[in-house]
Coordinates of C-alpha atoms in Angstrom, one line a residue:
Chain A
M76 CA -18.6 -141.0 -144.7
F77 CA -20.1 -142.0 -147.9
N78 CA -23.0 -141.0 -150.1
I79 CA -25.6 -143.1 -151.7
L80 CA -26.8 -142.7 -155.3
D81 CA -30.1 -144.2 -156.4
C82 CA -30.4 -144.8 -160.1
T83 CA -33.7 -146.6 -160.3
L84 CA -35.1 -144.5 -163.1
R85 CA -31.9 -144.5 -165.2
D86 CA -31.1 -148.2 -164.8
G87 CA -34.6 -149.5 -164.5
G88 CA -35.7 -147.5 -167.5
Y89 CA -34.3 -150.3 -169.6
Y90 CA -37.5 -152.2 -169.0
T91 CA -39.9 -149.4 -169.5
N92 CA -38.1 -147.8 -172.4
W93 CA -37.4 -144.9 -170.0
D94 CA -41.0 -143.9 -169.6
F95 CA -42.6 -144.0 -166.2
S96 CA -46.1 -143.0 -165.2
K97 CA -46.8 -139.7 -163.5
E98 CA -47.8 -141.5 -160.3
T99 CA -44.7 -143.7 -160.2
V100 CA -42.5 -140.7 -160.6
K101 CA -44.3 -138.6 -158.0
T102 CA -44.2 -141.5 -155.5
Y103 CA -40.5 -142.0 -156.2
F104 CA -39.4 -138.4 -155.7
E105 CA -41.6 -137.7 -152.8
A106 CA -40.4 -140.8 -151.0
F107 CA -36.7 -140.0 -151.6
N108 CA -37.2 -136.5 -150.1
H109 CA -37.4 -138.5 -146.8
L110 CA -34.5 -140.9 -147.4
P111 CA -30.8 -140.5 -146.7
V112 CA -29.8 -140.8 -150.4
E113 CA -27.9 -137.8 -151.7
Y114 CA -28.0 -138.3 -155.4
L115 CA -30.7 -139.5 -157.8
E116 CA -29.7 -140.5 -161.2
V117 CA -32.8 -139.9 -163.3
G118 CA -31.8 -140.9 -166.8
Y119 CA -29.5 -140.3 -169.7
R120 CA -28.8 -137.3 -171.9
S121 CA -28.3 -138.3 -175.5
N122 CA -28.3 -137.2 -179.1
P123 CA -31.4 -138.6 -180.9
M124 CA -31.1 -142.4 -181.3
K125 CA -32.9 -144.7 -183.8
G126 CA -36.2 -146.0 -182.6
Y127 CA -38.4 -144.8 -179.8
L128 CA -36.9 -144.0 -176.4
G129 CA -38.8 -142.4 -173.6
E130 CA -38.4 -139.2 -171.7
Y131 CA -35.9 -140.4 -169.1
F132 CA -33.6 -141.5 -171.9
Y133 CA -33.3 -137.9 -173.2
C134 CA -34.2 -136.0 -170.0
P135 CA -35.4 -132.9 -171.8
V136 CA -35.4 -129.6 -169.8
P137 CA -39.1 -129.6 -169.0
V138 CA -38.8 -133.1 -167.5
L139 CA -35.8 -132.1 -165.4
Q140 CA -37.7 -128.9 -164.3
Q141 CA -40.6 -131.0 -163.3
I142 CA -38.3 -133.3 -161.3
K143 CA -36.6 -130.3 -159.6
S144 CA -40.1 -129.1 -158.5
L145 CA -40.7 -132.5 -156.8
S146 CA -37.3 -133.4 -155.4
N147 CA -34.9 -131.8 -152.9
K148 CA -32.0 -134.1 -153.9
K149 CA -29.0 -133.6 -156.1
L150 CA -29.9 -134.8 -159.6
V151 CA -27.6 -136.8 -161.9
I152 CA -27.7 -137.9 -165.5
I153 CA -25.4 -140.3 -167.3
L154 CA -23.8 -140.3 -170.7
N155 CA -22.8 -143.3 -172.7
E156 CA -19.2 -142.4 -173.7
K157 CA -19.4 -144.6 -176.8
D158 CA -22.2 -142.4 -178.2
V159 CA -21.0 -138.9 -177.0
R160 CA -18.1 -137.1 -178.5
A161 CA -16.3 -134.2 -176.7
E162 CA -17.9 -131.6 -179.1
D163 CA -21.4 -133.0 -178.0
A164 CA -20.9 -132.0 -174.4
E165 CA -21.9 -128.3 -174.6
P166 CA -25.0 -128.7 -176.8
L167 CA -26.1 -131.7 -174.7
L168 CA -25.4 -130.4 -171.3
K169 CA -25.5 -126.6 -171.3
P170 CA -29.3 -126.5 -171.3
I171 CA -29.4 -128.5 -168.1
A172 CA -26.9 -126.6 -166.1
G173 CA -28.5 -125.5 -162.9
L174 CA -31.0 -128.5 -163.1
V175 CA -28.5 -131.3 -162.8
D176 CA -25.6 -131.4 -160.3
M177 CA -23.6 -134.4 -161.6
V178 CA -23.0 -135.8 -165.0
R179 CA -21.7 -139.4 -165.0
I180 CA -20.0 -141.1 -167.9
A181 CA -20.3 -144.8 -168.6
I182 CA -16.9 -145.8 -169.9
D183 CA -15.4 -148.9 -171.5
P184 CA -11.8 -149.1 -170.1
K185 CA -10.6 -149.4 -173.7
N186 CA -11.9 -145.9 -174.4
F187 CA -10.5 -144.4 -171.3
E188 CA -8.3 -141.7 -172.8
R189 CA -11.1 -140.5 -175.1
A190 CA -13.4 -140.4 -172.1
V191 CA -11.0 -138.1 -170.2
V192 CA -11.3 -135.6 -173.1
L193 CA -15.1 -135.6 -172.9
A194 CA -14.9 -135.3 -169.1
K195 CA -12.9 -132.1 -169.3
E196 CA -15.5 -130.6 -171.6
V197 CA -18.2 -131.6 -169.1
K198 CA -16.3 -130.1 -166.2
K199 CA -15.9 -126.8 -168.0
L200 CA -19.7 -126.5 -167.9
G201 CA -19.7 -126.6 -164.1
F202 CA -21.0 -130.1 -163.4
E203 CA -19.6 -132.7 -160.9
V204 CA -18.2 -135.4 -163.1
G205 CA -18.4 -139.1 -162.3
F206 CA -16.6 -141.9 -164.2
N207 CA -18.6 -145.2 -164.3
V208 CA -15.8 -147.5 -165.6
M209 CA -17.2 -150.8 -166.6
Y210 CA -15.9 -154.4 -166.5
M211 CA -14.0 -154.0 -163.3
S212 CA -13.2 -157.7 -163.3
T213 CA -11.0 -157.2 -166.4
W214 CA -8.9 -154.3 -165.2
A215 CA -6.0 -156.1 -163.8
S216 CA -5.2 -157.3 -167.4
Q217 CA -5.7 -153.9 -169.1
K218 CA -2.2 -152.4 -169.1
E219 CA -3.0 -149.3 -171.1
F220 CA -6.0 -148.5 -169.0
L221 CA -4.0 -148.9 -165.8
D222 CA -1.2 -146.7 -167.1
N223 CA -3.7 -144.0 -168.0
L224 CA -5.5 -144.0 -164.6
P225 CA -3.6 -141.0 -163.3
L226 CA -5.5 -138.9 -166.0
A227 CA -8.7 -139.4 -164.0
A228 CA -7.4 -137.2 -161.2
G229 CA -7.8 -134.0 -163.2
A230 CA -11.0 -135.1 -165.0
A231 CA -13.4 -136.7 -162.6
D232 CA -14.7 -136.0 -159.1
I233 CA -15.6 -139.6 -158.5
F234 CA -14.3 -142.8 -160.0
Y235 CA -16.7 -145.7 -159.9
M236 CA -15.8 -149.4 -160.3
V237 CA -18.8 -151.1 -162.1
D238 CA -19.2 -154.8 -161.7
S239 CA -20.7 -155.1 -165.2
F240 CA -20.9 -158.9 -165.2
G241 CA -22.1 -159.2 -161.7
G242 CA -19.2 -161.6 -161.1
V243 CA -17.0 -160.0 -158.4
Y244 CA -16.6 -161.2 -154.9
P245 CA -15.8 -159.0 -151.8
Q246 CA -12.1 -159.8 -152.2
D247 CA -12.2 -158.6 -155.8
V248 CA -13.7 -155.3 -154.6
R249 CA -10.8 -155.0 -152.1
D250 CA -8.2 -155.9 -154.7
T251 CA -9.6 -153.5 -157.3
I252 CA -9.7 -150.6 -154.9
A253 CA -6.1 -151.3 -153.9
L254 CA -5.2 -151.5 -157.6
V255 CA -6.8 -148.1 -158.4
K256 CA -5.4 -146.5 -155.3
S257 CA -1.9 -147.5 -156.3
K258 CA -2.3 -145.6 -159.6
V259 CA -4.4 -142.5 -158.8
D260 CA -5.6 -140.5 -155.8
I261 CA -9.3 -139.9 -156.4
P262 CA -12.6 -140.6 -154.5
L263 CA -13.9 -144.0 -155.4
G264 CA -17.4 -145.4 -156.0
F265 CA -18.9 -148.9 -156.5
H266 CA -21.9 -150.1 -158.6
G267 CA -22.7 -153.7 -157.9
H268 CA -24.9 -156.1 -159.8
N269 CA -26.8 -158.9 -158.2
N270 CA -26.2 -162.0 -160.4
M271 CA -24.6 -163.9 -157.5
E272 CA -26.6 -162.1 -154.8
L273 CA -23.4 -160.4 -153.8
G274 CA -24.6 -156.9 -154.4
L275 CA -25.0 -156.1 -150.7
I276 CA -21.8 -157.7 -149.3
N277 CA -19.7 -156.2 -152.2
T278 CA -21.1 -152.7 -151.5
L279 CA -20.6 -153.0 -147.8
T280 CA -17.0 -154.1 -148.5
A281 CA -16.6 -151.1 -150.8
I282 CA -17.8 -148.8 -148.0
E283 CA -15.5 -150.5 -145.6
E284 CA -12.6 -149.9 -148.0
G285 CA -13.4 -146.2 -148.1
C286 CA -15.5 -145.7 -151.2
A287 CA -17.1 -142.3 -151.2
M288 CA -20.2 -143.3 -153.1
V289 CA -22.2 -146.4 -153.8
D290 CA -25.2 -147.1 -156.1
A291 CA -28.4 -148.9 -155.5
T292 CA -31.9 -149.1 -157.0
I293 CA -35.3 -149.7 -155.5
T294 CA -36.1 -153.5 -155.7
G295 CA -32.8 -153.7 -157.5
M296 CA -34.5 -152.6 -160.7
G297 CA -32.1 -152.9 -163.6
R298 CA -31.2 -155.0 -166.5
G299 CA -31.3 -158.7 -166.0
A300 CA -30.1 -159.7 -162.5
G301 CA -30.3 -156.0 -161.5
N302 CA -28.6 -154.1 -158.8
L303 CA -28.1 -153.9 -155.1
K304 CA -31.6 -153.1 -153.6
T305 CA -31.7 -149.6 -152.1
E306 CA -34.2 -150.8 -149.5
L307 CA -31.8 -153.6 -148.4
L308 CA -28.8 -151.2 -148.1
L309 CA -30.8 -148.7 -146.1
T310 CA -32.3 -151.3 -143.9
V311 CA -28.9 -152.8 -143.1
L312 CA -27.2 -149.5 -142.5
N313 CA -30.1 -148.5 -140.2
A314 CA -29.8 -151.8 -138.2
Q315 CA -26.0 -151.1 -137.9
G316 CA -26.9 -147.8 -136.3
K317 CA -25.5 -145.7 -139.2
L318 CA -28.6 -144.2 -140.7
D319 CA -32.0 -143.2 -139.5
F320 CA -34.9 -142.4 -141.8
D321 CA -38.6 -142.7 -142.6
F322 CA -39.3 -146.4 -143.2
N323 CA -42.8 -145.7 -144.2
A324 CA -41.6 -143.5 -147.1
L325 CA -39.2 -146.3 -148.1
S326 CA -42.1 -148.8 -148.0
R327 CA -44.2 -146.6 -150.3
V328 CA -41.7 -146.4 -153.1
V329 CA -40.8 -150.1 -152.7
D330 CA -44.4 -151.1 -153.1
V331 CA -44.7 -149.2 -156.4
F332 CA -41.7 -150.8 -157.9
T333 CA -42.6 -154.3 -156.5
D334 CA -45.7 -154.1 -158.7
L335 CA -43.6 -153.3 -161.7
Q336 CA -41.3 -156.1 -160.9
K337 CA -44.1 -158.7 -161.0
Y338 CA -44.6 -157.6 -164.6
Y339 CA -41.0 -157.1 -165.8
E340 CA -39.4 -159.8 -163.6
W341 CA -35.9 -158.3 -163.1
G342 CA -33.7 -160.1 -160.6
T343 CA -31.3 -162.9 -160.8
N344 CA -32.2 -166.4 -162.2
L345 CA -30.2 -169.4 -163.4
P346 CA -29.0 -167.9 -166.7
Y347 CA -28.0 -164.7 -164.9
M348 CA -26.2 -166.7 -162.2
V349 CA -24.3 -168.6 -164.9
S350 CA -23.4 -165.4 -166.7
G351 CA -22.3 -163.6 -163.5
A352 CA -20.3 -166.4 -162.1
N353 CA -18.5 -166.9 -165.4
S354 CA -18.1 -163.2 -166.3
L355 CA -20.2 -163.4 -169.4
P356 CA -22.6 -160.8 -170.8
Q357 CA -25.9 -161.7 -169.2
K358 CA -27.8 -160.8 -172.3
N359 CA -25.9 -163.5 -174.3
V360 CA -26.5 -166.3 -171.8
M361 CA -30.2 -165.4 -171.5
E362 CA -30.6 -165.4 -175.2
W363 CA -28.8 -168.6 -175.7
V364 CA -30.9 -170.3 -173.2
S365 CA -34.3 -168.8 -173.8
K366 CA -34.2 -169.1 -177.6
R367 CA -32.9 -172.6 -177.1
Y368 CA -29.8 -171.8 -179.2
Y369 CA -27.7 -173.7 -176.7
S370 CA -28.5 -175.8 -173.7
F371 CA -26.9 -174.8 -170.4
N372 CA -24.6 -177.8 -170.7
S373 CA -23.2 -176.7 -174.1
I374 CA -22.6 -173.2 -172.7
I375 CA -20.7 -174.6 -169.7
R376 CA -18.8 -177.0 -171.9
A377 CA -17.8 -174.2 -174.3
L378 CA -16.6 -172.2 -171.3
N379 CA -14.6 -175.1 -170.0
N380 CA -13.1 -175.7 -173.4
T381 CA -12.1 -172.1 -173.8
S382 CA -10.4 -172.0 -170.4
K383 CA -8.6 -175.3 -171.3
G384 CA -7.5 -173.6 -174.6
Q385 CA -9.6 -175.8 -176.9
Q386 CA -11.6 -174.6 -179.8
D387 CA -15.3 -174.0 -179.2
N388 CA -17.1 -176.7 -181.2
Chain B
M181 CA -14.2 -181.4 -148.8
F182 CA -17.7 -180.6 -147.9
N183 CA -21.1 -182.1 -148.6
I184 CA -24.3 -180.3 -149.7
L185 CA -27.7 -181.0 -148.3
D186 CA -30.8 -179.9 -150.2
C187 CA -33.8 -179.5 -148.0
T188 CA -36.3 -178.0 -150.5
L189 CA -39.1 -180.4 -149.7
R190 CA -38.7 -180.2 -145.9
D191 CA -38.2 -176.4 -145.7
G192 CA -40.4 -175.5 -148.6
G193 CA -43.2 -177.7 -147.5
Y194 CA -44.2 -174.9 -145.1
Y195 CA -45.9 -173.3 -148.1
T196 CA -47.6 -176.4 -149.5
N197 CA -48.5 -177.9 -146.2
W198 CA -45.9 -180.5 -147.0
D199 CA -47.8 -181.9 -150.0
F200 CA -46.2 -181.8 -153.4
S201 CA -47.6 -183.1 -156.7
K202 CA -46.3 -186.4 -158.1
E203 CA -44.8 -184.5 -161.1
T204 CA -42.9 -182.0 -158.9
V205 CA -41.5 -184.8 -156.7
K206 CA -40.5 -186.9 -159.7
T207 CA -38.8 -184.0 -161.4
Y208 CA -37.0 -183.2 -158.1
F209 CA -35.6 -186.6 -157.4
E210 CA -34.7 -187.4 -161.0
A211 CA -32.8 -184.1 -161.4
F212 CA -30.9 -184.5 -158.1
N213 CA -29.7 -188.0 -159.3
H214 CA -27.5 -185.9 -161.7
L215 CA -26.4 -183.2 -159.2
P216 CA -23.4 -183.2 -156.8
V217 CA -25.7 -183.0 -153.7
E218 CA -25.1 -185.9 -151.3
Y219 CA -28.1 -185.5 -148.9
L220 CA -31.8 -184.7 -149.6
E221 CA -33.8 -183.8 -146.6
V222 CA -37.3 -184.7 -147.6
G223 CA -39.5 -183.8 -144.6
Y224 CA -40.2 -184.4 -141.0
R225 CA -41.1 -187.4 -138.9
S226 CA -43.6 -186.4 -136.2
N227 CA -46.3 -187.7 -133.9
P228 CA -49.7 -186.7 -135.0
M229 CA -50.3 -182.9 -134.8
K230 CA -53.5 -181.0 -134.7
G231 CA -54.8 -180.0 -138.1
Y232 CA -54.0 -181.3 -141.5
L233 CA -50.3 -181.7 -142.5
G234 CA -49.3 -183.3 -145.7
E235 CA -47.3 -186.4 -146.4
Y236 CA -43.8 -184.8 -146.3
F237 CA -44.6 -183.7 -142.7
Y238 CA -45.0 -187.3 -141.5
C239 CA -42.9 -189.1 -144.2
P240 CA -44.7 -192.4 -143.7
V241 CA -42.9 -195.5 -144.8
P242 CA -44.7 -195.9 -148.2
V243 CA -43.7 -192.3 -149.1
L244 CA -40.1 -193.0 -148.2
Q245 CA -40.1 -196.2 -150.1
Q246 CA -41.4 -194.4 -153.1
I247 CA -38.6 -191.8 -152.8
K248 CA -36.0 -194.5 -152.4
S249 CA -37.2 -196.0 -155.7
L250 CA -36.7 -192.6 -157.4
S251 CA -33.5 -191.3 -155.8
N252 CA -29.9 -192.5 -155.5
K253 CA -29.1 -190.0 -152.8
K254 CA -28.8 -190.3 -149.0
L255 CA -32.2 -189.4 -147.5
V256 CA -32.7 -187.2 -144.4
I257 CA -35.6 -186.4 -142.2
I258 CA -35.7 -183.8 -139.4
L259 CA -37.3 -183.8 -136.0
N260 CA -38.5 -180.8 -134.0
E261 CA -36.8 -181.3 -130.7
K262 CA -39.6 -179.3 -128.9
D263 CA -42.2 -181.9 -130.0
V264 CA -40.2 -185.2 -129.7
R265 CA -39.2 -186.8 -126.4
A266 CA -36.5 -189.4 -126.1
E267 CA -39.0 -192.2 -125.7
D268 CA -40.6 -191.2 -129.0
A269 CA -37.4 -192.0 -130.9
E270 CA -37.8 -195.7 -131.3
P271 CA -41.5 -195.8 -132.4
L272 CA -41.0 -192.8 -134.7
L273 CA -37.7 -193.9 -136.3
K274 CA -37.4 -197.7 -136.2
P275 CA -39.9 -198.1 -139.1
I276 CA -37.7 -196.0 -141.3
A277 CA -34.3 -197.5 -140.6
G278 CA -32.8 -198.6 -143.9
L279 CA -34.8 -196.0 -145.8
V280 CA -33.4 -192.8 -144.2
D281 CA -29.6 -192.3 -143.6
M282 CA -29.6 -189.3 -141.4
V283 CA -31.9 -187.9 -138.8
R284 CA -31.5 -184.2 -138.0
I285 CA -32.8 -182.5 -134.9
A286 CA -33.9 -178.9 -134.9
I287 CA -32.8 -177.6 -131.5
D288 CA -33.4 -174.4 -129.5
P289 CA -30.1 -173.8 -127.6
K290 CA -32.1 -173.5 -124.4
N291 CA -33.1 -177.2 -124.7
F292 CA -29.7 -178.4 -125.7
E293 CA -29.2 -180.9 -122.8
R294 CA -32.6 -182.5 -123.5
A295 CA -31.7 -182.7 -127.2
V296 CA -28.6 -184.6 -126.4
V297 CA -30.6 -187.3 -124.6
L298 CA -32.9 -187.6 -127.6
A299 CA -29.9 -187.7 -129.9
K300 CA -28.4 -190.7 -128.1
E301 CA -31.7 -192.7 -128.6
V302 CA -31.6 -191.8 -132.3
K303 CA -28.0 -192.9 -132.7
K304 CA -28.8 -196.3 -131.1
L305 CA -31.2 -196.9 -134.0
G306 CA -28.3 -196.7 -136.4
F307 CA -28.8 -193.3 -138.0
E308 CA -26.3 -190.5 -138.7
V309 CA -27.4 -187.7 -136.3
G310 CA -27.3 -184.0 -137.2
F311 CA -27.9 -181.2 -134.8
N312 CA -29.5 -178.1 -136.4
V313 CA -29.0 -175.6 -133.5
M314 CA -31.0 -172.5 -134.1
Y315 CA -30.5 -168.8 -133.3
M316 CA -26.8 -168.8 -133.9
S317 CA -26.6 -165.0 -133.5
T318 CA -27.5 -165.4 -129.8
W319 CA -25.1 -168.1 -128.8
A320 CA -22.3 -165.9 -127.6
S321 CA -24.6 -164.8 -124.7
Q322 CA -25.9 -168.3 -123.8
K323 CA -23.5 -169.4 -121.1
E324 CA -25.3 -172.7 -120.2
F325 CA -25.5 -173.7 -123.8
L326 CA -21.8 -173.0 -124.5
D327 CA -20.8 -174.9 -121.3
N328 CA -22.8 -177.9 -122.6
L329 CA -21.3 -177.9 -126.1
P330 CA -18.9 -180.7 -125.3
L331 CA -21.9 -183.0 -125.0
A332 CA -22.4 -182.8 -128.7
A333 CA -19.3 -184.8 -129.4
G334 CA -20.8 -188.0 -128.3
A335 CA -24.2 -187.4 -129.5
A336 CA -24.1 -185.9 -133.1
D337 CA -22.2 -186.6 -136.2
I338 CA -22.6 -183.1 -137.5
F339 CA -23.3 -179.8 -135.7
Y340 CA -25.1 -177.2 -137.7
M341 CA -25.2 -173.5 -137.0
V342 CA -28.6 -172.2 -138.2
D343 CA -29.0 -168.5 -139.0
S344 CA -32.6 -168.5 -137.9
F345 CA -33.2 -164.8 -138.2
G346 CA -31.2 -164.4 -141.4
G347 CA -29.2 -161.7 -139.7
V348 CA -25.6 -163.0 -139.6
Y349 CA -22.7 -161.5 -141.6
P350 CA -19.7 -163.5 -142.9
Q351 CA -17.7 -162.3 -139.9
D352 CA -20.3 -163.7 -137.6
V353 CA -20.0 -167.1 -139.3
R354 CA -16.3 -167.0 -138.7
D355 CA -16.7 -166.0 -135.1
T356 CA -19.4 -168.6 -134.4
I357 CA -17.3 -171.3 -135.9
A358 CA -14.3 -170.3 -133.8
L359 CA -16.5 -170.2 -130.7
V360 CA -17.9 -173.7 -131.3
K361 CA -14.4 -175.1 -132.2
S362 CA -13.1 -173.7 -128.9
K363 CA -15.6 -175.8 -127.0
V364 CA -16.0 -179.0 -128.9
D365 CA -14.4 -181.0 -131.7
I366 CA -17.1 -182.0 -134.1
P367 CA -17.8 -181.6 -137.9
L368 CA -19.7 -178.4 -138.4
G369 CA -22.5 -177.4 -140.8
F370 CA -24.2 -174.1 -141.8
H371 CA -27.8 -173.4 -142.7
G372 CA -28.2 -169.8 -144.0
H373 CA -31.3 -167.7 -144.6
N374 CA -31.5 -165.0 -147.2
N375 CA -33.2 -162.0 -145.5
M376 CA -30.2 -159.8 -146.2
E377 CA -29.2 -161.7 -149.4
L378 CA -26.1 -163.0 -147.5
G379 CA -27.0 -166.7 -147.9
L380 CA -24.3 -167.3 -150.5
I381 CA -21.5 -165.3 -149.0
N382 CA -22.2 -166.7 -145.5
T383 CA -22.2 -170.3 -146.9
L384 CA -19.0 -169.8 -148.9
T385 CA -17.4 -168.4 -145.7
A386 CA -18.6 -171.4 -143.8
I387 CA -17.0 -173.7 -146.4
E388 CA -13.8 -171.7 -146.3
E389 CA -13.7 -172.1 -142.5
G390 CA -13.9 -175.8 -142.8
C391 CA -17.6 -176.7 -142.5
A392 CA -18.3 -180.2 -143.5
M393 CA -21.9 -179.7 -144.7
V394 CA -24.0 -176.8 -145.9
D395 CA -27.7 -176.5 -146.7
A396 CA -29.5 -175.0 -149.7
T397 CA -32.9 -175.2 -151.4
I398 CA -34.0 -174.9 -155.0
T399 CA -35.0 -171.3 -155.6
G400 CA -34.3 -170.7 -151.9
M401 CA -37.7 -172.2 -151.2
G402 CA -38.4 -171.8 -147.5
R403 CA -40.3 -169.8 -145.0
G404 CA -40.3 -166.1 -145.7
A405 CA -37.0 -164.8 -147.0
G406 CA -36.0 -168.4 -147.6
N407 CA -32.6 -170.0 -147.9
L408 CA -29.5 -170.0 -150.0
K409 CA -30.5 -171.1 -153.5
T410 CA -29.1 -174.5 -154.4
E411 CA -28.8 -173.4 -158.1
L412 CA -26.7 -170.4 -157.0
L413 CA -24.4 -172.4 -154.8
L414 CA -23.8 -175.1 -157.5
T415 CA -23.3 -172.5 -160.3
V416 CA -20.8 -170.6 -158.3
L417 CA -18.9 -173.7 -157.2
N418 CA -18.8 -174.8 -160.8
A419 CA -17.5 -171.5 -162.0
Q420 CA -14.8 -171.8 -159.3
G421 CA -13.8 -175.1 -160.9
K422 CA -14.8 -177.1 -157.8
L423 CA -17.8 -179.0 -159.2
D424 CA -19.0 -180.3 -162.5
F425 CA -22.6 -181.5 -163.2
D426 CA -25.5 -181.6 -165.5
F427 CA -26.8 -178.0 -165.8
N428 CA -29.8 -179.2 -167.8
A429 CA -30.9 -181.3 -164.9
L430 CA -30.5 -178.3 -162.6
S431 CA -32.5 -176.2 -164.9
R432 CA -35.4 -178.7 -165.0
V433 CA -35.8 -178.7 -161.3
V434 CA -35.3 -174.9 -161.0
D435 CA -38.1 -174.4 -163.6
V436 CA -40.6 -176.4 -161.6
F437 CA -40.0 -174.6 -158.4
T438 CA -39.9 -171.2 -160.1
D439 CA -43.5 -171.8 -161.1
L440 CA -44.4 -172.5 -157.5
Q441 CA -42.5 -169.4 -156.4
K442 CA -44.7 -167.2 -158.6
Y443 CA -47.7 -168.5 -156.6
Y444 CA -46.3 -168.6 -153.1
E445 CA -43.8 -165.7 -153.4
W446 CA -41.1 -166.8 -151.0
G447 CA -37.9 -164.7 -151.0
T448 CA -36.8 -161.6 -149.2
N449 CA -38.8 -158.4 -149.1
L450 CA -38.7 -155.2 -147.0
P451 CA -40.4 -156.8 -143.9
Y452 CA -38.0 -159.7 -144.0
M453 CA -35.0 -157.5 -144.5
V454 CA -36.1 -155.5 -141.4
S455 CA -36.5 -158.7 -139.4
G456 CA -33.3 -160.2 -140.6
A457 CA -31.2 -157.1 -140.1
N458 CA -32.6 -156.6 -136.6
S459 CA -32.6 -160.2 -135.5
L460 CA -36.4 -160.4 -135.1
P461 CA -38.6 -163.3 -135.9
Q462 CA -39.7 -162.7 -139.5
K463 CA -43.2 -163.9 -139.0
N464 CA -43.7 -161.2 -136.4
V465 CA -42.5 -158.3 -138.6
M466 CA -44.5 -159.6 -141.6
E467 CA -47.7 -159.8 -139.4
W468 CA -47.2 -156.4 -137.9
V469 CA -46.7 -154.8 -141.2
S470 CA -49.2 -156.7 -143.4
K471 CA -52.1 -156.5 -140.9
R472 CA -51.3 -152.9 -140.3
Y473 CA -50.9 -153.5 -136.6
Y474 CA -47.8 -151.3 -136.7
S475 CA -46.1 -149.2 -139.3
F476 CA -42.5 -149.8 -140.2
N477 CA -41.6 -146.6 -138.3
S478 CA -43.2 -147.7 -135.1
I479 CA -41.4 -151.1 -135.3
I480 CA -38.0 -149.4 -135.8
R481 CA -38.8 -146.8 -133.1
A482 CA -39.6 -149.7 -130.7
L483 CA -36.3 -151.4 -131.6
N484 CA -34.4 -148.2 -131.0
N485 CA -36.1 -147.6 -127.7
T486 CA -35.4 -151.2 -126.7
S487 CA -31.7 -150.9 -127.5
K488 CA -31.5 -147.5 -125.6
G489 CA -33.1 -149.2 -122.6
Q490 CA -36.4 -147.3 -122.9
Q491 CA -39.8 -148.8 -122.4
D492 CA -41.7 -149.8 -125.5
N493 CA -44.6 -147.4 -125.8

């Protein structure tokens, strides 16, 4: 069996600067009380950053207490490993012990060893620890990261493969799972992106291959192309006879975020398809195209030149 | 190798009553002159129907002549088999010989034998003939249809499996291809719908399994959840090194239909996910939900009761 984690507020907060209206939040948590989703990732915990960031970026104790009064689910927050040092763990997380069940860590494979050190400090504080390891499509070529994979076993309770570029296919999911399993014995998770509209089939494949947890967001809310849509995953699993739940509750929370989507317009589009299919950062491609720095053709030409070993002109 | 057929105007016309502005049409055909899509299905040919239907529903000769002056591609029209008798073939199609290369026929498997008779009349007039056989997810249980499949070999040049409900998975595509191949030797095609966002992976699977032709539409324009997006298919095949083309041209035609999409809002949503995942007509589910005839829960309950053999209450 597997668990589902919904990270709409954490991932979607990118668009709203991690502020959400009281009504949106109330609808979200009340709906999820009736849905077969075990974990809700509600935001980040972070040291103060430059510029304004809303309450779900910092998840202060009063916000988490408010959420706990609304929700009967396990709560999760995520840390950006690049911004959080091992000595930050206790001051950042001790105040929220008892409010949050799991702390996930977003990790660049290049910083894996350092992340393990942070993870151990987090675990000492009594949290479930999740690794969200990014850029899964690059792992096969990262020898040092692969050699260090066994370190995960003592440090994390769940090890997520994140399809950061939105460029993996089902076979890549299978191959990556096999690769990780060959190095370390640990429950696995998958976080898909929807640049090529492969979020669902990749996640179903991950489940088939024994992943213990998978991510999704309502309406796929998330940066750029966004994520697997929670409502799609739940509907499909229900039709397959695997889950039963209150569709009316699902419909209520989908409606609220559908309205937001009309305004913020997340979801895949041609620039995000190009970035996903070519394993490029989507932000770059969107910028190049929308600011008319480069036409699509010059981007593709540069990609082709790069793969043929020519200089980018 | 396989061919791609774009049927944006024919399938998308559902929203615009098969009228499109001069500018939209011009942009569409000029863009496709630069894209690796061999066939453009531009509309229907039909006897007069009740009520107003626009020029791409009837594709009169002047419209087709205009298109031929704009486009260097093979042109296709489609007939609804349920509305067209064998004796209608010559009056409907003779006037467009030389303008249109392929005539496709949308066929309910229950009417397959009758469709074969119509197809032979169409072939006599010199057209390539395509069968678009609907409800592919039901074929395994349609004994008479399966027994008659060999008739297709003399009657059609290409035999399409249409995922009418938008409910098939990649394995179903493989199974259906194997089933058809076991009965008849004929080039195969696939027309996917995107209710479960499986349009791309199903179509890639169809290509892997040797399909000779696949359908797509710009921005997936089409009734309800719509189709595989042409721009997604082309982008992915380009990234896989299989196709090269003018992305700027693709971007131009995508932009025009993206504007239309903001108005008409095709694309999957929760009612269409429910209909697709449960092999129900999407129009029904959308109606039940949006007119508040039934809540989602009562629809799902009725489905579960049906599958458990209980009466629908």
